[in-house]
PDB file of C-alpha atoms in Angstrom:
ATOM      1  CA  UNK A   1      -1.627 -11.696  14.093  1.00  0.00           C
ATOM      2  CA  UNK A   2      -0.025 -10.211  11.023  1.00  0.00           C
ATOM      3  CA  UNK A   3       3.267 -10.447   9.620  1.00  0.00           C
ATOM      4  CA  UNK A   4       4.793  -8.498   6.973  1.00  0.00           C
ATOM      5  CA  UNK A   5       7.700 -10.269   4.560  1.00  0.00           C
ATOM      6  CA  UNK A   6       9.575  -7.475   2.950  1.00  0.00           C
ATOM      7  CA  UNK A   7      11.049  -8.432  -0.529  1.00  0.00           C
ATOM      8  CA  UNK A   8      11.083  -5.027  -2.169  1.00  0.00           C
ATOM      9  CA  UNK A   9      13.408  -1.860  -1.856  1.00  0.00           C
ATOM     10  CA  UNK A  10      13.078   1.934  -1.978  1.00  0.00           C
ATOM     11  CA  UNK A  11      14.042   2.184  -5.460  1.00  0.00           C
ATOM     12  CA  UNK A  12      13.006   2.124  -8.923  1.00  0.00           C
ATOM     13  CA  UNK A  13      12.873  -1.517  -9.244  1.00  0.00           C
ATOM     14  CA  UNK A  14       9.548  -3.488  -8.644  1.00  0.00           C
ATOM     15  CA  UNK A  15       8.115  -3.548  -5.154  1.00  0.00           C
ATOM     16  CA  UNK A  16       7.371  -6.379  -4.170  1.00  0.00           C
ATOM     17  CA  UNK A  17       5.704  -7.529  -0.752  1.00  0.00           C
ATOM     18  CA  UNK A  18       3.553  -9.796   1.259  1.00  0.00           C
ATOM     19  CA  UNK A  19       1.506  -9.942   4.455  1.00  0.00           C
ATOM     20  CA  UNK A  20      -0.086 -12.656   6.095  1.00  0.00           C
ATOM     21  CA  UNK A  21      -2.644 -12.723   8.680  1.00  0.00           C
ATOM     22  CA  UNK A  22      -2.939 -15.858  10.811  1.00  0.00           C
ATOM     23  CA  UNK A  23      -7.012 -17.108  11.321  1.00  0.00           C
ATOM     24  CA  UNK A  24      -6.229 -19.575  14.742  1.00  0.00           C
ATOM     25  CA  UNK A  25      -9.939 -20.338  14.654  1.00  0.00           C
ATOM     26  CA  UNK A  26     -11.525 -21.048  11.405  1.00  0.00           C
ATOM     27  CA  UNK A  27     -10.687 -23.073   8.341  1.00  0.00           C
ATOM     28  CA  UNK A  28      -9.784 -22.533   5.353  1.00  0.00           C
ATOM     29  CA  UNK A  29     -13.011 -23.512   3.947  1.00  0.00           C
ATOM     30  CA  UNK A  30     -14.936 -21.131   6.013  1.00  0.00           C
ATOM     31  CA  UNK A  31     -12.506 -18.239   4.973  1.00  0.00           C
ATOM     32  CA  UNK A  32     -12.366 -18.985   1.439  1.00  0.00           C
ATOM     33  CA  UNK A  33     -15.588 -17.832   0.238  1.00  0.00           C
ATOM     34  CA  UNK A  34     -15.071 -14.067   1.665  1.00  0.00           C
ATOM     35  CA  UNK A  35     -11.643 -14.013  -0.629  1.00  0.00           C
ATOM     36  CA  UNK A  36     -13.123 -15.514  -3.740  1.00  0.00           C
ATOM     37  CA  UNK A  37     -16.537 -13.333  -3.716  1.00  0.00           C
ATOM     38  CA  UNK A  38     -14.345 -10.552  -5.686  1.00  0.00           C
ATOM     39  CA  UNK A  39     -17.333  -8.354  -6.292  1.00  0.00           C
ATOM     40  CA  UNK A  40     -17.751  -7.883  -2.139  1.00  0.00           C
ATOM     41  CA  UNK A  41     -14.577  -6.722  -1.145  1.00  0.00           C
ATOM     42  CA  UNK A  42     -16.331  -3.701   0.300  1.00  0.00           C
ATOM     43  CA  UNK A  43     -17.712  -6.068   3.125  1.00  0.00           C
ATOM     44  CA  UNK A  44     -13.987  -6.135   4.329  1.00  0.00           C
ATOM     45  CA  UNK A  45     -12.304  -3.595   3.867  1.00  0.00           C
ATOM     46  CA  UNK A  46     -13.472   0.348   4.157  1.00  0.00           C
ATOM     47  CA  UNK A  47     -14.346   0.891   0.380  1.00  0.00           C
ATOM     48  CA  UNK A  48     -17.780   2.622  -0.007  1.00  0.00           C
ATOM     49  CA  UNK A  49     -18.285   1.190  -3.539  1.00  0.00           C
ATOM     50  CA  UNK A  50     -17.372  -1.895  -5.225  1.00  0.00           C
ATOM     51  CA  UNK A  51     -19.653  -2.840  -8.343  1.00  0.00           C
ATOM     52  CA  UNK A  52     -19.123  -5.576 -10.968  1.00  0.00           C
ATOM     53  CA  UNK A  53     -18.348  -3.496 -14.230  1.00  0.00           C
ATOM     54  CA  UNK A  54     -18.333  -6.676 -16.653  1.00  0.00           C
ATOM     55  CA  UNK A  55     -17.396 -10.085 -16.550  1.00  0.00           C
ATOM     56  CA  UNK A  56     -18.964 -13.244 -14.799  1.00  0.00           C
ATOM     57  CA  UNK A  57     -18.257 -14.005 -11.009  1.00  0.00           C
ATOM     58  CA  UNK A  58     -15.758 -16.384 -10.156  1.00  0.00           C
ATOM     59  CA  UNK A  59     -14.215 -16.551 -13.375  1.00  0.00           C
ATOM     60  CA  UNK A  60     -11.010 -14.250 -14.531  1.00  0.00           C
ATOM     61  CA  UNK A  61     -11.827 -11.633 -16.307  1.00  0.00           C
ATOM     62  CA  UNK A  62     -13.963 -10.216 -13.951  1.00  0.00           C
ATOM     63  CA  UNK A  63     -13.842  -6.322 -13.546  1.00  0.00           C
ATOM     64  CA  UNK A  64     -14.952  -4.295 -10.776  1.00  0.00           C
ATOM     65  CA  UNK A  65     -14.882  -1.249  -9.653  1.00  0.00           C
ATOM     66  CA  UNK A  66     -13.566   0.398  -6.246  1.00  0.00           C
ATOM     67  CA  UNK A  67     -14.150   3.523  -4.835  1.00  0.00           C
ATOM     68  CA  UNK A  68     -14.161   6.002  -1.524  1.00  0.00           C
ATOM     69  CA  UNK A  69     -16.209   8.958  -1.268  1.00  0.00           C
ATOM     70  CA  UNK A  70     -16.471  11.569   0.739  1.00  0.00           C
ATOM     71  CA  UNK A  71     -19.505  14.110   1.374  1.00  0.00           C
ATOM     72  CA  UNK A  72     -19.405  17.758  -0.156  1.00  0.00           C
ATOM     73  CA  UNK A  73     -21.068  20.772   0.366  1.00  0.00           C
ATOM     74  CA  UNK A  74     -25.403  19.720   1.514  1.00  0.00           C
ATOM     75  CA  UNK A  75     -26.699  18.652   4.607  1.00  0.00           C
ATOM     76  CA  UNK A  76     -28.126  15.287   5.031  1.00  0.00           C
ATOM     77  CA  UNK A  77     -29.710  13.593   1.887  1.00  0.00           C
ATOM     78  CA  UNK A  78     -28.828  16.545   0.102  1.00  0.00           C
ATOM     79  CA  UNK A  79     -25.056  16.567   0.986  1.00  0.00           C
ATOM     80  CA  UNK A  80     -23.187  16.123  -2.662  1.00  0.00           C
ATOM     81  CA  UNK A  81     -21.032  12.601  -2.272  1.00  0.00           C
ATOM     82  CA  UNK A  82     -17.782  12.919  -4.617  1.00  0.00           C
ATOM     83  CA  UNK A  83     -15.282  10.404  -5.134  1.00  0.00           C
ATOM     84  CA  UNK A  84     -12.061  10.648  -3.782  1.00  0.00           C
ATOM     85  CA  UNK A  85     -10.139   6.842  -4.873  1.00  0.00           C
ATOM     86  CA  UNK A  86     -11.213   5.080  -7.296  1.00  0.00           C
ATOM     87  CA  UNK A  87      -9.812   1.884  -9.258  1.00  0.00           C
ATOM     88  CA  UNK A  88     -10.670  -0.871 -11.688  1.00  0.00           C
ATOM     89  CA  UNK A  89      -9.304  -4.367 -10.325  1.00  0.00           C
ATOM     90  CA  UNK A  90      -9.294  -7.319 -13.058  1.00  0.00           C
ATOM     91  CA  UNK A  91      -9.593 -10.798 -11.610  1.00  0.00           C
ATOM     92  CA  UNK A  92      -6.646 -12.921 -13.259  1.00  0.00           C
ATOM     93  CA  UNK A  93      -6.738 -15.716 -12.144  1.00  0.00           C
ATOM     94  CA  UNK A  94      -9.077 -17.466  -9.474  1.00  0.00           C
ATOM     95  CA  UNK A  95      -8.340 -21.215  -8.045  1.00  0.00           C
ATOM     96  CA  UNK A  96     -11.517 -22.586  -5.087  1.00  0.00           C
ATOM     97  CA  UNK A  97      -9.666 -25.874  -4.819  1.00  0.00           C
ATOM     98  CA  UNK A  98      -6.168 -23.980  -4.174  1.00  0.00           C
ATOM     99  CA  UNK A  99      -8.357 -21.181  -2.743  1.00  0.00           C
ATOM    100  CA  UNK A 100      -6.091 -18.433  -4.133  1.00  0.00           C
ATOM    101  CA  UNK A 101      -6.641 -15.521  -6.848  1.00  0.00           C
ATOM    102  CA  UNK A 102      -4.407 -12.842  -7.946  1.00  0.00           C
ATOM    103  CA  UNK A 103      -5.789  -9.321 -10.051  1.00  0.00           C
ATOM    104  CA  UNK A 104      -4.279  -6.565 -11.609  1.00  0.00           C
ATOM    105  CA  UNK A 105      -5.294  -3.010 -10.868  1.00  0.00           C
ATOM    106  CA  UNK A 106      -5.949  -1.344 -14.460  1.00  0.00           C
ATOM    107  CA  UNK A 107      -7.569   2.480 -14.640  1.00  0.00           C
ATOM    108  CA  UNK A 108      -6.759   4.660 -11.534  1.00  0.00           C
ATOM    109  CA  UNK A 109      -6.572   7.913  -9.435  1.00  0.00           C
ATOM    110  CA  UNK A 110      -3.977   6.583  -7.394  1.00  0.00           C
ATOM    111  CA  UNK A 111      -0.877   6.251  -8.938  1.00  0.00           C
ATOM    112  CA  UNK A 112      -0.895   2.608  -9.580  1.00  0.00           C
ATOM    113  CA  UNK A 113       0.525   2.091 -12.823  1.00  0.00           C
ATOM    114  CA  UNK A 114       1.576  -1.512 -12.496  1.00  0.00           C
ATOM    115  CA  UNK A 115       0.218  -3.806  -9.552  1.00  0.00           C
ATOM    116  CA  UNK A 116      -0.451  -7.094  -9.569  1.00  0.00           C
ATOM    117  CA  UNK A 117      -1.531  -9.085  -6.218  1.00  0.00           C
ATOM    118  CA  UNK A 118      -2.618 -12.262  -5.136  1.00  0.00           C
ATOM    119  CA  UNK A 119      -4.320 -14.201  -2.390  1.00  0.00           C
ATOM    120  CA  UNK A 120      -4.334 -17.113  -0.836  1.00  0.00           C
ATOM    121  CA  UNK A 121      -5.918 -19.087   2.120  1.00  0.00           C
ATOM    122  CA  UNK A 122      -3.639 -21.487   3.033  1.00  0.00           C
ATOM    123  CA  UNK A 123      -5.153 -24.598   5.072  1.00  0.00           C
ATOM    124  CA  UNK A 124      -2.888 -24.438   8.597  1.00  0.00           C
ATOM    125  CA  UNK A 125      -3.478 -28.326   9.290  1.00  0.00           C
ATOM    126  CA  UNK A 126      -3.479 -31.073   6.599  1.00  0.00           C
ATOM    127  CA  UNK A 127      -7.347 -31.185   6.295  1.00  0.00           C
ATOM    128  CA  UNK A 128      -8.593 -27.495   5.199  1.00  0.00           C
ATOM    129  CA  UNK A 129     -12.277 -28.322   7.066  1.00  0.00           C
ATOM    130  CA  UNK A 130     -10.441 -27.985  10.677  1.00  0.00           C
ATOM    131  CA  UNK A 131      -9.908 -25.234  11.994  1.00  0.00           C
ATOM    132  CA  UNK A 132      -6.875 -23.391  11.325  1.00  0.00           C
ATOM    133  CA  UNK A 133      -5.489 -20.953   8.446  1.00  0.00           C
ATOM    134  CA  UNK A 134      -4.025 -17.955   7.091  1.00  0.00           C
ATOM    135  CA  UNK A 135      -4.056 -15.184   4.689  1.00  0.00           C
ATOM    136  CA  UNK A 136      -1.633 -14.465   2.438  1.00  0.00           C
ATOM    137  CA  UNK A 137      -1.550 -11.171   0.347  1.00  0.00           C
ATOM    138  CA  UNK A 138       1.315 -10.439  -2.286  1.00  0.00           C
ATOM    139  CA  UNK A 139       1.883  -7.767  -4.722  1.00  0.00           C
ATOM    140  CA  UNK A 140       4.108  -6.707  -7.530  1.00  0.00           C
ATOM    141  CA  UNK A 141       4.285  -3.451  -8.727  1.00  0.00           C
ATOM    142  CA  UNK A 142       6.388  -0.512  -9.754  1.00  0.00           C
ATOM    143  CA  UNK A 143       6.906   2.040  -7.367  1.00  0.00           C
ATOM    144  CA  UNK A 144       4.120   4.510  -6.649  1.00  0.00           C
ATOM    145  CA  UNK A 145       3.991   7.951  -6.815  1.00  0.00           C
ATOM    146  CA  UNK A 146       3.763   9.757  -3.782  1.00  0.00           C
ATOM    147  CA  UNK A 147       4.042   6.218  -1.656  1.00  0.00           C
ATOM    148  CA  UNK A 148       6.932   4.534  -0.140  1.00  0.00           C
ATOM    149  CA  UNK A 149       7.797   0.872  -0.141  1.00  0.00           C
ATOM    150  CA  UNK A 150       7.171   0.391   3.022  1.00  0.00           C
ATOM    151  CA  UNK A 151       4.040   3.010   3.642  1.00  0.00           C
ATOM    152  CA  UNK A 152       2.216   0.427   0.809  1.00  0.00           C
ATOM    153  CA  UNK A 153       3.707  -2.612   2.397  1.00  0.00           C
ATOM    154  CA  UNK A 154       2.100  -0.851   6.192  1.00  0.00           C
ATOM    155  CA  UNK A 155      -1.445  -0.388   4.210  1.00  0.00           C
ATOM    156  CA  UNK A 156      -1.416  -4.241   2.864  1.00  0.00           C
ATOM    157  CA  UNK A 157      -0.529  -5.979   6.177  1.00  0.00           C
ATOM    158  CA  UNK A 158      -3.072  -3.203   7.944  1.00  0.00           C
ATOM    159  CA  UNK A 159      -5.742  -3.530   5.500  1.00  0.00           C
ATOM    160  CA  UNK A 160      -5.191  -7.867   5.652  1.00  0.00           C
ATOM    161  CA  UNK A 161      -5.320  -7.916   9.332  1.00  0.00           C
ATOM    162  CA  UNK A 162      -8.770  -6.059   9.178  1.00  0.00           C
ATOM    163  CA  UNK A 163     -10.291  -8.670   6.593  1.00  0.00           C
ATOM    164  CA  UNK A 164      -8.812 -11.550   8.869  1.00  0.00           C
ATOM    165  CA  UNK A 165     -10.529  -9.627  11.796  1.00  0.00           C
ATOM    166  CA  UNK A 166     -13.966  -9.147   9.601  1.00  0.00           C
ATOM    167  CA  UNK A 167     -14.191 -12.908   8.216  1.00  0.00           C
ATOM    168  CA  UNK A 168     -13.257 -14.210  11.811  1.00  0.00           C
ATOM    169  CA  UNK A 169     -16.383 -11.787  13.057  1.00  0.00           C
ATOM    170  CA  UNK A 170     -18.950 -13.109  10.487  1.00  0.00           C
ATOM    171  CA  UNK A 171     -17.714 -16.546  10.864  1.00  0.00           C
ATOM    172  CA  UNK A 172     -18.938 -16.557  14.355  1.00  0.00           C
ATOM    173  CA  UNK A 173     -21.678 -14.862  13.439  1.00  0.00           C
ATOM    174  CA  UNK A 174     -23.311 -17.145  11.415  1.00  0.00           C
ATOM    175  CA  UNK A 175     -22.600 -20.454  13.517  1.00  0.00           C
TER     176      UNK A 175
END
């Protein structure tokens, strides 16, 4: 289940939003370590590159860098791949005992010239090893061009409720 708070307008003023998806079956230690593995973001969500550019994992200040491609002219192996989105995300901060981080999306092709987001796992019973949690995912930014509020505010609580869905999947997986 996902459920979008709406804080932001249509208007020139920051947009500002959250989502949250709801994890009924797993804690919030077992979902943690798919948010905080920043470099792997790919695994969730459909990005066909995401590559460390510098910095050390798990600590802010890490860079990395996000792309989708698509396939050119070429059959095969010898079909050109071009980038279509691209973006460099900078880890701000990063909290495992909170189990939330927040980045900044710098250099773009997508219009972002100010966004700022953060994430947290939030335990949905007192002790965070029993099952139970959610996802929260907030952003800041100034309004995009060619977007509407509430077309980003769709992709967030869309793109959230197919990481929930993804950790929930490997989570079972591996027990």
């Amino acid at each position: 289940m996902c459920q979008t708070i709406i804080m932001g307008e249509e208007s020139n003023a920051k947009w500002e939003g959250k989502a949250i998806a709801e994890i009924p079956k797993n804690s919030a230690e077992q979902v943690w370590p798919y948010i905080e593995d920043f470099c792997n973001i790919h695994k969730l969500i459909p990005l066909d590159i995401c590559n460390k550019v510098e910095g050390i994992e798990g600590q802010a200040g890490l860079i990395r860098y996000c792309a989708t491609t698509i396939k050119g002219e070429g059959e095969g192996d010898d079909a050109e791949i071009k980038i279509k989105n691209w973006a460099n995300e900078k880890l701000l901060i990063i909290d495992p005992v909170q189990r939330y981080l927040s980045y900044e999306v710098g250099e773009n092709n997508m219009g972002f010239k100010s966004y700022v987001a953060t994430m947290k796992v939030l335990a949905t019973n007192e002790d965070a090893k029993v099952g139970g949690c959610k996802i929260e995912w907030g952003f800041v930014c100034d309004p995009v061009e060619g977007w509407r509020f509430q077309d980003l505010n769709s992709y967030v609580e869309f793109t959230l409720q197919g990481i929930a869905n993804k950790i929930e999947a490997a989570i079972s997986e591996a027990i």
